[in-house]
Amino acid sequence: MQKIVIVGGGAGGLELASRLSRKLGSKNKADITLVDRSRTHVWKPLLHEVAAGVIDKHSDGVDYAIHAANHHYRFQLGEMCAIDAEAKTISLAPLIDDAGHEILPKRKVDYDQLVMAIGSVSNDFGTPGVAEHCFLLDSLVQAERFHRALLNQLIRINQQEDSEAGINVAIVGAGATGTELAAQLHHVANLSKAYGMPNMSASRLKITVIEAGERILPALPERIANTARQALNDLGVVIKEQTTVAEADSKGLITKDGNRISADLMVWAAGVKAPDFVTNTGIFETNKANQILVDEQLRSTTDKAIWVLGDCCGVQQDNGKWVPPRAQSAHQMADIVGHNIAALINGKKTKAFVYQDYGSLVHLSKYSTVGSLMGSLSNGSMFIEGRLAKLVYVSLYNMHQFAVHGKLRGALKLLVKKLSHAMSPKLKLH
Ligand SMILES: Cc1cc2nc3c(=O)[nH]c(=O)nc-3n(C[C@H](O)[C@H](O)[C@H](O)COP(=O)(O)OP(=O)(O)OC[C@H]3O[C@@H](n4cnc5c(N)ncnc54)[C@H](O)[C@@H]3O)c2cc1C
C-alpha cells in the first residue's frame, strides 16, 4: 500500500488529508499520515481575530488527533527537520515538553508520496530589531501571545486616570492582514468597556498602519483600497503610505527617513516567504520567496515523488505573476493534488493546475467589508461591499469547513459555531 505523508495541516494540508482519507484511506488504498508541529488547527485567516480576542481557538479550532481518529488517516505530532529524498524519509525533530524534557527522540517517517504544505512565515526583509520587538501572526501561539500583550495594555490604560494616556499600536504592512487587524483592534478597544474596563475606549487606542508601497492593499484593485482607506480614516486609524520601516526597537519604529513612530505594541505583517527550511534542504528549485517550483501537476521540479501546495508552492501564471499566497490558492491546490495522487494510485489521468482568481475581500471587523468578485459570475471584476461582501468573505471559511468535515458535519459545525458565538462573551479575556 502506498504511504502518503502530508507535512503541514493548514488551510491546504488539512483539506488534502480529509479528501485523501475519503478517496483512498477509507478504501484501504493508501496509508495516509498527516504531520504537523501543532496539536490544533486554526484556519490561518482567522489568526488576526484570535490576536484581537474576538474568537476562541476552542470553538474555531480542529484537534488533529481527533480529526484523524474520525477519518481514515494517522496524525504525527512533530516538526519536520530534514528530508532524505533518496531514502524517501523525512525526519521529525525531538518532541520536547514545556520543561525542556524530551518526550520523543528524533524520528523518521517513510513515504512513497510526500506532500509539502508547510505554509509561509513573515518576511522581515532582514530589518534590524523586528525579530526582537515585533509581534508576528504566523501561528496560533504567536496570535495568542499578541492577545495577552494587548489585554495587559488595555488593563494598564484602563487604570490610568490621565484621560490623555493611550496605547500606541503600530502595524507594519497594509495588506489584508494589517488593515483587518487595525479595524478589529478598534472594535476590541470599544468592546473592552463592557468587560470590566470602563475607562477604555477606541479613542485611547492610537493605531498607525505603515505601508512601504504606494498605497494600502497594494495587491488589490485601487477602488477597494480607497474604500478601505476611507473606512479606516473614519475610525481614526493613521495610515502612512510610502513609508519604509528601517528599524524596530523597544520604543517603536524608525523609518527610512529617520522619523520615529512610538509604539507600545508593534505587529509585523509586511509580506511572507516560505520557511528557510525549504532552501536549506538543498533539494528544491526555489524562487525569491523560498517557494518550491513545481510542474503543472504540482510536483516539485526536482522530485516527482514530492507534491507541493499552498503558500510554500511557487506557480508562475501565464501573465508572469506568481499565484498569490492565499487561502483560496491553497484550497484549489489541495483539490488538484488530491485528485492527482488518487489518479496515480487508481491508474487514472492527472490534471494540470490552473489558478482561478475568484476575487479578494477585506473584512474590516463590524465596520465594513469590501472586495471584488472575479470570473464568469461577475463577467470580469465586480466591486462588492457591505452584506454581500461579508457573505462571500464568510463563504471562503465555510468552504474550508466543508472540505475538512464533509458537507453534513461541516454544516453542523457552522451552526454550533454560530450558537456558541451568540452565547459567548464578545471578547476573550484570557
Ligand atoms: C492574519 C492573516 C489573515 C489572512 N487572511 C486571508 C484572507 O482573508 N483570505 C485569504 O485568501 N488568505 C488569507 N491569509 C493567507 C492564508 O492564511 C494563507 O495563504 C493560507 O493559510 C496558506 O495555507 P497553507 O496550507 O499553505 O499554510 P498554512 O495554513 O499556514 O498551514 C501550514 C501548516 O504547516 C505547519 N508547519 C509548518 N512548518 C512545519 C514543519 N516544519 N513541520 C511540521 N509542520 C509544519 C504549520 O503548523 C501549519 O499548520 C491570511 C493570513 C494571515 C496570517
Tab-separated table of C-alpha atoms and ligand atoms in Angstrom:
chain	number	residue	atom	x	y	z
A	1	MET	CA	0.000	0.000	0.000
A	2	GLN	CA	1.306	3.488	-0.922
A	3	LYS	CA	2.453	5.612	2.006
A	4	ILE	CA	1.333	9.225	1.629
A	5	VAL	CA	2.825	11.718	4.069
A	6	ILE	CA	1.408	15.253	4.194
A	7	VAL	CA	3.531	17.746	6.139
A	8	GLY	CA	1.505	20.735	7.335
A	9	GLY	CA	-2.149	20.562	8.352
A	10	GLY	CA	-3.067	24.142	7.466
A	11	ALA	CA	-5.595	25.665	5.080
A	12	GLY	CA	-4.410	23.355	2.273
A	13	GLY	CA	-2.858	20.344	4.058
A	14	LEU	CA	-5.806	19.527	6.317
A	15	GLU	CA	-8.218	19.761	3.388
A	16	LEU	CA	-5.985	17.372	1.446
A	17	ALA	CA	-5.754	14.887	4.340
A	18	SER	CA	-9.560	14.909	4.619
A	19	ARG	CA	-10.036	14.417	0.874
A	20	LEU	CA	-7.481	11.623	0.545
A	21	SER	CA	-8.803	9.869	3.624
A	22	ARG	CA	-12.240	9.773	1.970
A	23	LYS	CA	-10.952	8.827	-1.510
A	24	LEU	CA	-8.191	6.376	-0.572
A	25	GLY	CA	-7.908	5.810	3.196
A	26	SER	CA	-11.487	4.612	3.632
A	27	LYS	CA	-10.938	2.067	0.811
A	28	ASN	CA	-7.610	0.836	2.194
A	29	LYS	CA	-5.864	2.046	-0.942
A	30	ALA	CA	-3.279	4.175	0.850
A	31	ASP	CA	-1.736	4.669	4.254
A	32	ILE	CA	-2.057	8.408	4.948
A	33	THR	CA	-0.135	10.319	7.637
A	34	LEU	CA	-0.510	13.999	8.441
A	35	VAL	CA	2.408	15.633	10.265
A	36	ASP	CA	2.087	18.994	11.998
A	37	ARG	CA	4.103	20.690	14.717
A	38	SER	CA	0.889	21.963	16.352
A	39	ARG	CA	-1.813	19.922	18.036
A	40	THR	CA	-4.643	22.189	16.893
A	41	HIS	CA	-5.560	23.598	13.509
A	42	VAL	CA	-6.978	27.107	13.341
A	43	TRP	CA	-7.639	28.393	9.819
A	44	LYS	CA	-4.886	30.979	9.351
A	45	PRO	CA	-7.092	33.807	8.001
A	46	LEU	CA	-8.718	33.829	11.455
A	47	LEU	CA	-5.451	34.498	13.307
A	48	HIS	CA	-5.860	38.279	13.459
A	49	GLU	CA	-9.241	37.658	15.116
A	50	VAL	CA	-7.546	35.369	17.665
A	51	ALA	CA	-4.939	38.123	18.183
A	52	ALA	CA	-7.632	40.732	18.755
A	53	GLY	CA	-9.539	38.319	21.025
A	54	VAL	CA	-12.837	38.182	19.148
A	55	ILE	CA	-12.721	34.428	18.532
A	56	ASP	CA	-11.724	31.489	20.649
A	57	LYS	CA	-9.499	28.667	19.369
A	58	HIS	CA	-11.580	26.149	21.323
A	59	SER	CA	-14.673	26.821	19.233
A	60	ASP	CA	-12.864	27.560	15.963
A	61	GLY	CA	-10.029	25.007	16.136
A	62	VAL	CA	-9.745	21.413	14.966
A	63	ASP	CA	-7.839	18.957	17.150
A	64	TYR	CA	-5.714	16.973	14.658
A	65	ALA	CA	-5.629	13.758	16.705
A	66	ILE	CA	-9.432	13.695	16.999
A	67	HIS	CA	-9.955	14.619	13.357
A	68	ALA	CA	-7.607	11.813	12.287
A	69	ALA	CA	-9.378	9.321	14.552
A	70	ASN	CA	-12.711	10.251	12.940
A	71	HIS	CA	-11.278	9.965	9.435
A	72	HIS	CA	-9.036	7.428	7.769
A	73	TYR	CA	-5.556	8.791	8.374
A	74	ARG	CA	-2.949	8.977	11.161
A	75	PHE	CA	-1.634	12.090	12.836
A	76	GLN	CA	2.001	12.529	13.913
A	77	LEU	CA	2.814	15.494	16.119
A	78	GLY	CA	6.239	16.864	15.222
A	79	GLU	CA	8.311	19.319	13.251
A	80	MET	CA	9.879	18.127	10.018
A	81	CYS	CA	13.581	18.996	10.191
A	82	ALA	CA	15.078	17.067	7.250
A	83	ILE	CA	14.172	15.263	4.031
A	84	ASP	CA	16.174	12.376	2.577
A	85	ALA	CA	14.792	12.292	-0.963
A	86	GLU	CA	16.848	9.218	-1.937
A	87	ALA	CA	15.764	7.099	1.012
A	88	LYS	CA	12.275	8.654	0.834
A	89	THR	CA	12.143	9.522	4.508
A	90	ILE	CA	11.551	12.714	6.451
A	91	SER	CA	12.931	13.358	9.935
A	92	LEU	CA	10.952	14.895	12.765
A	93	ALA	CA	12.806	16.887	15.410
A	94	PRO	CA	12.750	15.564	19.015
A	95	LEU	CA	9.500	16.421	20.784
A	96	ILE	CA	10.227	18.479	23.900
A	97	ASP	CA	7.792	19.408	26.693
A	98	ASP	CA	7.429	22.861	28.332
A	99	ALA	CA	10.025	21.957	30.988
A	100	GLY	CA	12.580	21.029	28.316
A	101	HIS	CA	12.258	17.239	28.781
A	102	GLU	CA	12.339	15.014	25.732
A	103	ILE	CA	9.015	13.258	25.093
A	104	LEU	CA	10.046	11.627	21.820
A	105	PRO	CA	13.503	11.432	20.214
A	106	LYS	CA	14.198	12.407	16.606
A	107	ARG	CA	12.155	10.109	14.369
A	108	LYS	CA	11.982	9.096	10.724
A	109	VAL	CA	8.792	8.718	8.694
A	110	ASP	CA	8.880	6.798	5.368
A	111	TYR	CA	6.916	7.903	2.345
A	112	ASP	CA	6.153	6.930	-1.227
A	113	GLN	CA	4.446	10.262	-1.926
A	114	LEU	CA	5.371	13.314	0.162
A	115	VAL	CA	3.255	16.486	0.215
A	116	MET	CA	4.859	19.735	1.324
A	117	ALA	CA	2.139	22.002	2.756
A	118	ILE	CA	4.162	23.902	5.355
A	119	GLY	CA	2.803	27.377	4.556
A	120	SER	CA	4.786	30.563	4.978
A	121	VAL	CA	6.342	32.797	7.625
A	122	SER	CA	6.530	36.582	7.890
A	123	ASN	CA	9.292	38.160	5.861
A	124	ASP	CA	11.085	40.897	7.805
A	125	PHE	CA	13.474	41.507	4.884
A	126	GLY	CA	16.336	41.494	7.413
A	127	THR	CA	15.058	44.677	9.117
A	128	PRO	CA	17.016	45.095	12.389
A	129	GLY	CA	15.033	44.722	15.610
A	130	VAL	CA	11.902	43.162	14.082
A	131	ALA	CA	12.550	39.654	15.418
A	132	GLU	CA	13.154	41.027	18.943
A	133	HIS	CA	10.444	43.688	19.213
A	134	CYS	CA	7.573	42.984	16.800
A	135	PHE	CA	4.749	40.506	17.106
A	136	LEU	CA	4.113	38.233	14.118
A	137	LEU	CA	0.888	36.447	13.204
A	138	ASP	CA	2.324	33.288	11.673
A	139	SER	CA	0.857	30.802	14.120
A	140	LEU	CA	-1.766	30.316	16.800
A	141	VAL	CA	0.903	30.599	19.513
A	142	GLN	CA	2.012	33.978	18.169
A	143	ALA	CA	-1.559	35.272	17.803
A	144	GLU	CA	-2.294	34.254	21.409
A	145	ARG	CA	0.918	35.924	22.597
A	146	PHE	CA	-0.148	39.203	20.985
A	147	HIS	CA	-3.605	38.867	22.507
A	148	ARG	CA	-2.164	38.566	26.033
A	149	ALA	CA	0.063	41.611	25.456
A	150	LEU	CA	-2.931	43.583	24.164
A	151	LEU	CA	-5.022	42.646	27.208
A	152	ASN	CA	-2.198	43.757	29.520
A	153	GLN	CA	-2.054	47.127	27.762
A	154	LEU	CA	-5.844	47.533	27.966
A	155	ILE	CA	-5.727	46.809	31.711
A	156	ARG	CA	-2.830	49.243	32.175
A	157	ILE	CA	-4.530	52.133	30.384
A	158	ASN	CA	-7.904	51.476	31.994
A	159	GLN	CA	-6.290	52.065	35.426
A	160	GLN	CA	-4.751	55.414	34.435
A	161	GLU	CA	-6.668	58.498	35.453
A	162	ASP	CA	-4.999	60.701	32.857
A	163	SER	CA	-7.574	60.595	30.063
A	164	GLU	CA	-4.874	61.576	27.554
A	165	ALA	CA	-2.972	58.350	28.205
A	166	GLY	CA	-3.374	55.818	25.412
A	167	ILE	CA	-1.948	52.723	23.804
A	168	ASN	CA	0.059	53.150	20.608
A	169	VAL	CA	-0.149	50.219	18.248
A	170	ALA	CA	1.926	50.223	15.061
A	171	ILE	CA	1.145	47.713	12.323
A	172	VAL	CA	3.734	47.351	9.588
A	173	GLY	CA	2.222	46.238	6.290
A	174	ALA	CA	-1.135	47.419	4.963
A	175	GLY	CA	-2.143	44.259	3.144
A	176	ALA	CA	-5.330	42.422	4.113
A	177	THR	CA	-3.839	41.236	7.439
A	178	GLY	CA	-2.658	44.695	8.573
A	179	THR	CA	-5.817	46.571	7.610
A	180	GLU	CA	-8.154	43.898	9.016
A	181	LEU	CA	-6.218	43.782	12.288
A	182	ALA	CA	-6.391	47.590	12.638
A	183	ALA	CA	-10.198	47.530	12.359
A	184	GLN	CA	-10.505	44.561	14.762
A	185	LEU	CA	-8.362	46.320	17.387
A	186	HIS	CA	-10.512	49.454	17.187
A	187	HIS	CA	-13.613	47.305	17.742
A	188	VAL	CA	-11.988	45.452	20.671
A	189	ALA	CA	-10.963	48.686	22.416
A	190	ASN	CA	-14.616	49.752	22.426
A	191	LEU	CA	-15.800	46.280	23.462
A	192	SER	CA	-13.474	46.176	26.471
A	193	LYS	CA	-15.584	48.949	28.070
A	194	ALA	CA	-18.354	46.412	28.539
A	195	TYR	CA	-15.975	43.824	30.047
A	196	GLY	CA	-14.711	45.425	33.235
A	197	MET	CA	-12.646	48.234	31.718
A	198	PRO	CA	-14.992	51.233	31.951
A	199	ASN	CA	-12.265	53.778	31.196
A	200	MET	CA	-11.185	52.119	27.998
A	201	SER	CA	-12.464	53.076	24.541
A	202	ALA	CA	-11.191	53.221	20.982
A	203	SER	CA	-10.279	56.890	21.477
A	204	ARG	CA	-7.491	55.700	23.809
A	205	LEU	CA	-6.087	53.296	21.233
A	206	LYS	CA	-3.897	55.010	18.645
A	207	ILE	CA	-3.378	52.759	15.681
A	208	THR	CA	-0.874	53.524	12.923
A	209	VAL	CA	-0.638	51.368	9.796
A	210	ILE	CA	2.586	51.734	7.823
A	211	GLU	CA	2.927	50.689	4.202
A	212	ALA	CA	6.123	50.891	2.124
A	213	GLY	CA	4.219	50.697	-1.186
A	214	GLU	CA	2.360	53.486	-2.987
A	215	ARG	CA	-0.907	52.710	-1.221
A	216	ILE	CA	-2.618	50.387	1.220
A	217	LEU	CA	-3.756	46.971	-0.102
A	218	PRO	CA	-1.192	47.078	-2.922
A	219	ALA	CA	-2.222	43.651	-4.253
A	220	LEU	CA	-5.893	44.609	-4.607
A	221	PRO	CA	-7.713	46.914	-7.034
A	222	GLU	CA	-7.477	50.658	-6.280
A	223	ARG	CA	-11.208	51.050	-5.642
A	224	ILE	CA	-11.066	48.509	-2.790
A	225	ALA	CA	-8.022	50.276	-1.327
A	226	ASN	CA	-9.760	53.683	-1.480
A	227	THR	CA	-12.904	52.384	0.223
A	228	ALA	CA	-10.868	50.615	2.919
A	229	ARG	CA	-8.712	53.714	3.471
A	230	GLN	CA	-11.815	55.849	3.960
A	231	ALA	CA	-13.279	53.317	6.426
A	232	LEU	CA	-10.029	53.226	8.435
A	233	ASN	CA	-9.702	57.033	8.381
A	234	ASP	CA	-13.242	57.269	9.753
A	235	LEU	CA	-12.119	55.067	12.665
A	236	GLY	CA	-9.193	57.396	13.351
A	237	VAL	CA	-6.551	54.938	12.169
A	238	VAL	CA	-3.462	56.781	10.951
A	239	ILE	CA	-2.239	55.448	7.607
A	240	LYS	CA	1.303	56.150	6.458
A	241	GLU	CA	1.802	55.119	2.838
A	242	GLN	CA	5.171	55.152	1.023
A	243	THR	CA	6.866	54.819	4.404
A	244	THR	CA	9.577	52.199	4.827
A	245	VAL	CA	10.472	50.929	8.279
A	246	ALA	CA	14.252	50.707	8.661
A	247	GLU	CA	14.479	49.505	12.266
A	248	ALA	CA	12.450	48.475	15.305
A	249	ASP	CA	13.477	48.950	18.918
A	250	SER	CA	11.801	48.617	22.307
A	251	LYS	CA	10.147	52.053	21.962
A	252	GLY	CA	8.823	51.843	18.423
A	253	LEU	CA	9.815	52.021	14.783
A	254	ILE	CA	12.316	54.159	12.918
A	255	THR	CA	11.529	54.918	9.290
A	256	LYS	CA	13.995	55.152	6.418
A	257	ASP	CA	13.659	58.966	6.600
A	258	GLY	CA	14.777	58.861	10.233
A	259	ASN	CA	11.349	59.547	11.761
A	260	ARG	CA	10.305	57.725	14.906
A	261	ILE	CA	6.873	56.134	15.319
A	262	SER	CA	6.424	55.456	19.042
A	263	ALA	CA	4.583	52.255	19.852
A	264	ASP	CA	3.714	50.098	22.859
A	265	LEU	CA	2.841	47.179	20.598
A	266	MET	CA	4.199	46.516	17.126
A	267	VAL	CA	2.942	43.946	14.637
A	268	TRP	CA	4.915	42.982	11.536
A	269	ALA	CA	2.623	41.947	8.682
A	270	ALA	CA	4.636	43.119	5.707
A	271	GLY	CA	4.829	40.108	3.435
A	272	VAL	CA	5.549	36.399	3.618
A	273	LYS	CA	8.064	33.841	2.374
A	274	ALA	CA	8.201	30.048	2.556
A	275	PRO	CA	10.191	28.865	5.614
A	276	ASP	CA	14.002	28.947	5.205
A	277	PHE	CA	13.904	25.182	5.836
A	278	VAL	CA	12.818	24.783	2.184
A	279	THR	CA	16.007	26.278	0.751
A	280	ASN	CA	18.192	24.752	3.461
A	281	THR	CA	17.259	21.214	2.336
A	282	GLY	CA	19.149	21.930	-0.907
A	283	ILE	CA	16.864	19.597	-2.846
A	284	PHE	CA	14.391	22.052	-4.407
A	285	GLU	CA	14.409	24.719	-7.077
A	286	THR	CA	13.019	27.833	-5.391
A	287	ASN	CA	12.052	31.434	-6.224
A	288	LYS	CA	12.892	34.644	-4.315
A	289	ALA	CA	10.154	33.941	-1.753
A	290	ASN	CA	11.694	30.491	-0.984
A	291	GLN	CA	8.672	28.842	-2.682
A	292	ILE	CA	9.276	25.433	-4.240
A	293	LEU	CA	8.972	25.434	-8.036
A	294	VAL	CA	6.596	22.805	-9.379
A	295	ASP	CA	5.424	21.247	-12.642
A	296	GLU	CA	1.833	21.570	-13.930
A	297	GLN	CA	0.687	18.699	-11.702
A	298	LEU	CA	2.139	20.474	-8.638
A	299	ARG	CA	5.088	18.099	-8.176
A	300	SER	CA	8.490	19.522	-7.308
A	301	THR	CA	10.507	20.183	-10.478
A	302	THR	CA	13.355	18.211	-8.897
A	303	ASP	CA	11.495	15.192	-7.471
A	304	LYS	CA	8.311	13.630	-8.841
A	305	ALA	CA	7.518	11.931	-5.502
A	306	ILE	CA	7.186	15.324	-3.765
A	307	TRP	CA	3.994	17.334	-4.214
A	308	VAL	CA	3.694	20.937	-3.089
A	309	LEU	CA	0.705	23.133	-2.251
A	310	GLY	CA	-0.273	26.388	-0.582
A	311	ASP	CA	1.970	29.271	0.421
A	312	CYS	CA	5.194	27.247	0.021
A	313	CYS	CA	4.365	26.407	-3.611
A	314	GLY	CA	5.700	28.622	-6.416
A	315	VAL	CA	3.482	28.612	-9.521
A	316	GLN	CA	4.021	31.253	-12.180
A	317	GLN	CA	0.925	32.136	-14.193
A	318	ASP	CA	0.818	32.885	-17.945
A	319	ASN	CA	0.839	36.629	-17.143
A	320	GLY	CA	4.170	36.154	-15.327
A	321	LYS	CA	2.681	36.769	-11.868
A	322	TRP	CA	3.108	34.200	-9.083
A	323	VAL	CA	-0.054	32.620	-7.691
A	324	PRO	CA	-0.694	34.700	-4.530
A	325	PRO	CA	-0.214	33.146	-1.072
A	326	ARG	CA	-3.891	32.990	-0.147
A	327	ALA	CA	-6.321	30.530	1.342
A	328	GLN	CA	-8.183	30.272	-1.978
A	329	SER	CA	-4.925	29.249	-3.717
A	330	ALA	CA	-4.197	26.604	-1.038
A	331	HIS	CA	-7.787	25.338	-1.367
A	332	GLN	CA	-7.530	24.995	-5.164
A	333	MET	CA	-4.085	23.377	-4.972
A	334	ALA	CA	-5.277	20.858	-2.354
A	335	ASP	CA	-8.051	19.924	-4.771
A	336	ILE	CA	-5.630	19.244	-7.636
A	337	VAL	CA	-3.003	17.432	-5.534
A	338	GLY	CA	-5.800	15.286	-4.037
A	339	HIS	CA	-7.109	14.467	-7.486
A	340	ASN	CA	-3.652	13.724	-8.904
A	341	ILE	CA	-2.419	11.455	-6.088
A	342	ALA	CA	-5.686	9.479	-6.224
A	343	ALA	CA	-5.446	9.336	-10.041
A	344	LEU	CA	-1.893	7.935	-9.852
A	345	ILE	CA	-2.943	5.233	-7.411
A	346	ASN	CA	-6.126	4.390	-9.340
A	347	GLY	CA	-4.330	4.414	-12.721
A	348	LYS	CA	-6.302	7.429	-13.981
A	349	LYS	CA	-5.309	10.703	-15.671
A	350	THR	CA	-3.790	13.534	-13.668
A	351	LYS	CA	-4.867	17.192	-14.088
A	352	ALA	CA	-2.859	20.363	-14.638
A	353	PHE	CA	-3.266	23.146	-12.059
A	354	VAL	CA	-4.704	26.409	-13.363
A	355	TYR	CA	-5.256	29.116	-10.754
A	356	GLN	CA	-8.685	30.761	-10.773
A	357	ASP	CA	-8.834	34.141	-9.079
A	358	TYR	CA	-12.350	34.401	-7.672
A	359	GLY	CA	-11.654	37.846	-6.214
A	360	SER	CA	-10.438	39.348	-2.958
A	361	LEU	CA	-12.169	40.628	0.124
A	362	VAL	CA	-11.150	42.745	3.075
A	363	HIS	CA	-13.222	42.424	6.231
A	364	LEU	CA	-12.826	45.487	8.459
A	365	SER	CA	-14.408	43.998	11.574
A	366	LYS	CA	-18.043	45.036	12.094
A	367	TYR	CA	-17.476	48.296	10.231
A	368	SER	CA	-17.220	47.290	6.603
A	369	THR	CA	-16.378	44.522	4.143
A	370	VAL	CA	-15.184	45.412	0.658
A	371	GLY	CA	-13.845	43.441	-2.246
A	372	SER	CA	-14.160	42.295	-5.782
A	373	LEU	CA	-15.617	39.199	-7.374
A	374	MET	CA	-13.900	37.779	-10.421
A	375	GLY	CA	-14.941	35.262	-13.035
A	376	SER	CA	-17.980	34.358	-15.076
A	377	LEU	CA	-20.384	35.205	-12.246
A	378	SER	CA	-19.345	38.829	-12.349
A	379	ASN	CA	-18.343	38.947	-16.022
A	380	GLY	CA	-14.830	40.197	-15.237
A	381	SER	CA	-14.341	42.049	-11.993
A	382	MET	CA	-17.210	43.346	-9.860
A	383	PHE	CA	-16.824	45.611	-6.838
A	384	ILE	CA	-18.864	44.482	-3.833
A	385	GLU	CA	-19.411	45.976	-0.429
A	386	GLY	CA	-21.499	45.523	2.716
A	387	ARG	CA	-23.587	42.444	3.426
A	388	LEU	CA	-22.947	40.735	0.079
A	389	ALA	CA	-19.196	41.169	0.539
A	390	LYS	CA	-19.403	39.804	4.106
A	391	LEU	CA	-21.398	36.798	2.841
A	392	VAL	CA	-18.749	35.983	0.219
A	393	TYR	CA	-15.959	36.538	2.785
A	394	VAL	CA	-17.573	34.095	5.198
A	395	SER	CA	-18.222	31.569	2.411
A	396	LEU	CA	-14.453	31.025	1.964
A	397	TYR	CA	-14.284	29.769	5.567
A	398	ASN	CA	-17.422	27.714	5.060
A	399	MET	CA	-15.827	26.021	2.033
A	400	HIS	CA	-12.843	25.129	4.227
A	401	GLN	CA	-15.151	23.665	6.884
A	402	PHE	CA	-16.970	21.551	4.274
A	403	ALA	CA	-13.672	20.328	2.798
A	404	VAL	CA	-12.361	19.364	6.248
A	405	HIS	CA	-15.510	17.894	7.832
A	406	GLY	CA	-17.700	16.905	4.871
A	407	LYS	CA	-20.960	18.692	3.978
A	408	LEU	CA	-23.266	17.486	6.778
A	409	ARG	CA	-20.757	17.649	9.636
A	410	GLY	CA	-19.375	20.918	8.238
A	411	ALA	CA	-22.862	22.484	8.224
A	412	LEU	CA	-23.467	21.268	11.802
A	413	LYS	CA	-20.113	22.675	12.919
A	414	LEU	CA	-21.004	26.063	11.425
A	415	LEU	CA	-24.356	26.021	13.202
A	416	VAL	CA	-22.728	25.107	16.541
A	417	LYS	CA	-20.135	27.845	15.998
A	418	LYS	CA	-22.859	30.412	15.348
A	419	LEU	CA	-24.733	29.389	18.503
A	420	SER	CA	-21.575	29.336	20.587
A	421	HIS	CA	-20.578	32.813	19.344
A	422	ALA	CA	-24.042	34.133	20.125
A	423	MET	CA	-23.845	32.789	23.698
A	424	SER	CA	-20.180	33.556	24.465
A	425	PRO	CA	-18.670	36.877	25.525
A	426	LYS	CA	-17.735	39.004	22.508
A	427	LEU	CA	-14.224	39.480	23.853
A	428	LYS	CA	-11.838	36.795	25.088
A	429	LEU	CA	-10.263	37.980	28.343
A	430	HIS	CA	-7.572	35.311	28.913
B	1	LIG	C1	-3.804	37.100	9.749
B	1	LIG	C2	-3.960	36.506	8.383
B	1	LIG	C3	-5.110	36.773	7.636
B	1	LIG	C4	-5.279	36.205	6.378
B	1	LIG	N1	-6.429	36.455	5.684
B	1	LIG	C5	-6.630	35.864	4.480
B	1	LIG	C6	-7.851	36.054	3.782
B	1	LIG	O1	-8.738	36.801	4.221
B	1	LIG	N2	-8.027	35.404	2.589
B	1	LIG	C7	-7.064	34.580	2.071
B	1	LIG	O2	-7.289	34.005	0.997
B	1	LIG	N3	-5.895	34.366	2.720
B	1	LIG	C8	-5.652	34.987	3.901
B	1	LIG	N4	-4.466	34.784	4.567
B	1	LIG	C9	-3.451	33.901	3.956
B	1	LIG	C10	-3.808	32.429	4.233
B	1	LIG	O3	-3.980	32.230	5.602
B	1	LIG	C11	-2.707	31.512	3.698
B	1	LIG	O4	-2.497	31.788	2.344
B	1	LIG	C12	-3.081	30.042	3.863
B	1	LIG	O5	-3.299	29.719	5.226
B	1	LIG	C13	-1.990	29.142	3.299
B	1	LIG	O6	-2.325	27.819	3.524
B	1	LIG	P1	-1.192	26.717	3.665
B	1	LIG	O7	-1.881	25.391	3.809
B	1	LIG	O8	-0.187	26.869	2.592
B	1	LIG	O9	-0.406	27.080	5.005
B	1	LIG	P2	-0.920	27.270	6.497
B	1	LIG	O10	-2.373	27.406	6.556
B	1	LIG	O11	-0.070	28.330	7.068
B	1	LIG	O12	-0.517	25.877	7.185
B	1	LIG	C14	0.824	25.459	7.308
B	1	LIG	C15	0.870	24.355	8.351
B	1	LIG	O13	2.157	23.757	8.314
B	1	LIG	C16	2.611	23.531	9.651
B	1	LIG	N5	4.085	23.503	9.572
B	1	LIG	C17	4.895	24.487	9.135
B	1	LIG	N6	6.184	24.070	9.149
B	1	LIG	C18	6.167	22.789	9.598
B	1	LIG	C19	7.195	21.810	9.829
B	1	LIG	N7	8.479	22.056	9.580
B	1	LIG	N8	6.815	20.595	10.312
B	1	LIG	C20	5.507	20.322	10.582
B	1	LIG	N9	4.507	21.206	10.373
B	1	LIG	C21	4.843	22.417	9.878
B	1	LIG	C22	2.033	24.678	10.436
B	1	LIG	O14	1.924	24.358	11.815
B	1	LIG	C23	0.659	24.860	9.774
B	1	LIG	O15	-0.331	24.073	10.401
B	1	LIG	C24	-4.262	35.362	5.832
B	1	LIG	C25	-3.092	35.107	6.575
B	1	LIG	C26	-2.942	35.686	7.836
B	1	LIG	C27	-1.677	35.401	8.629
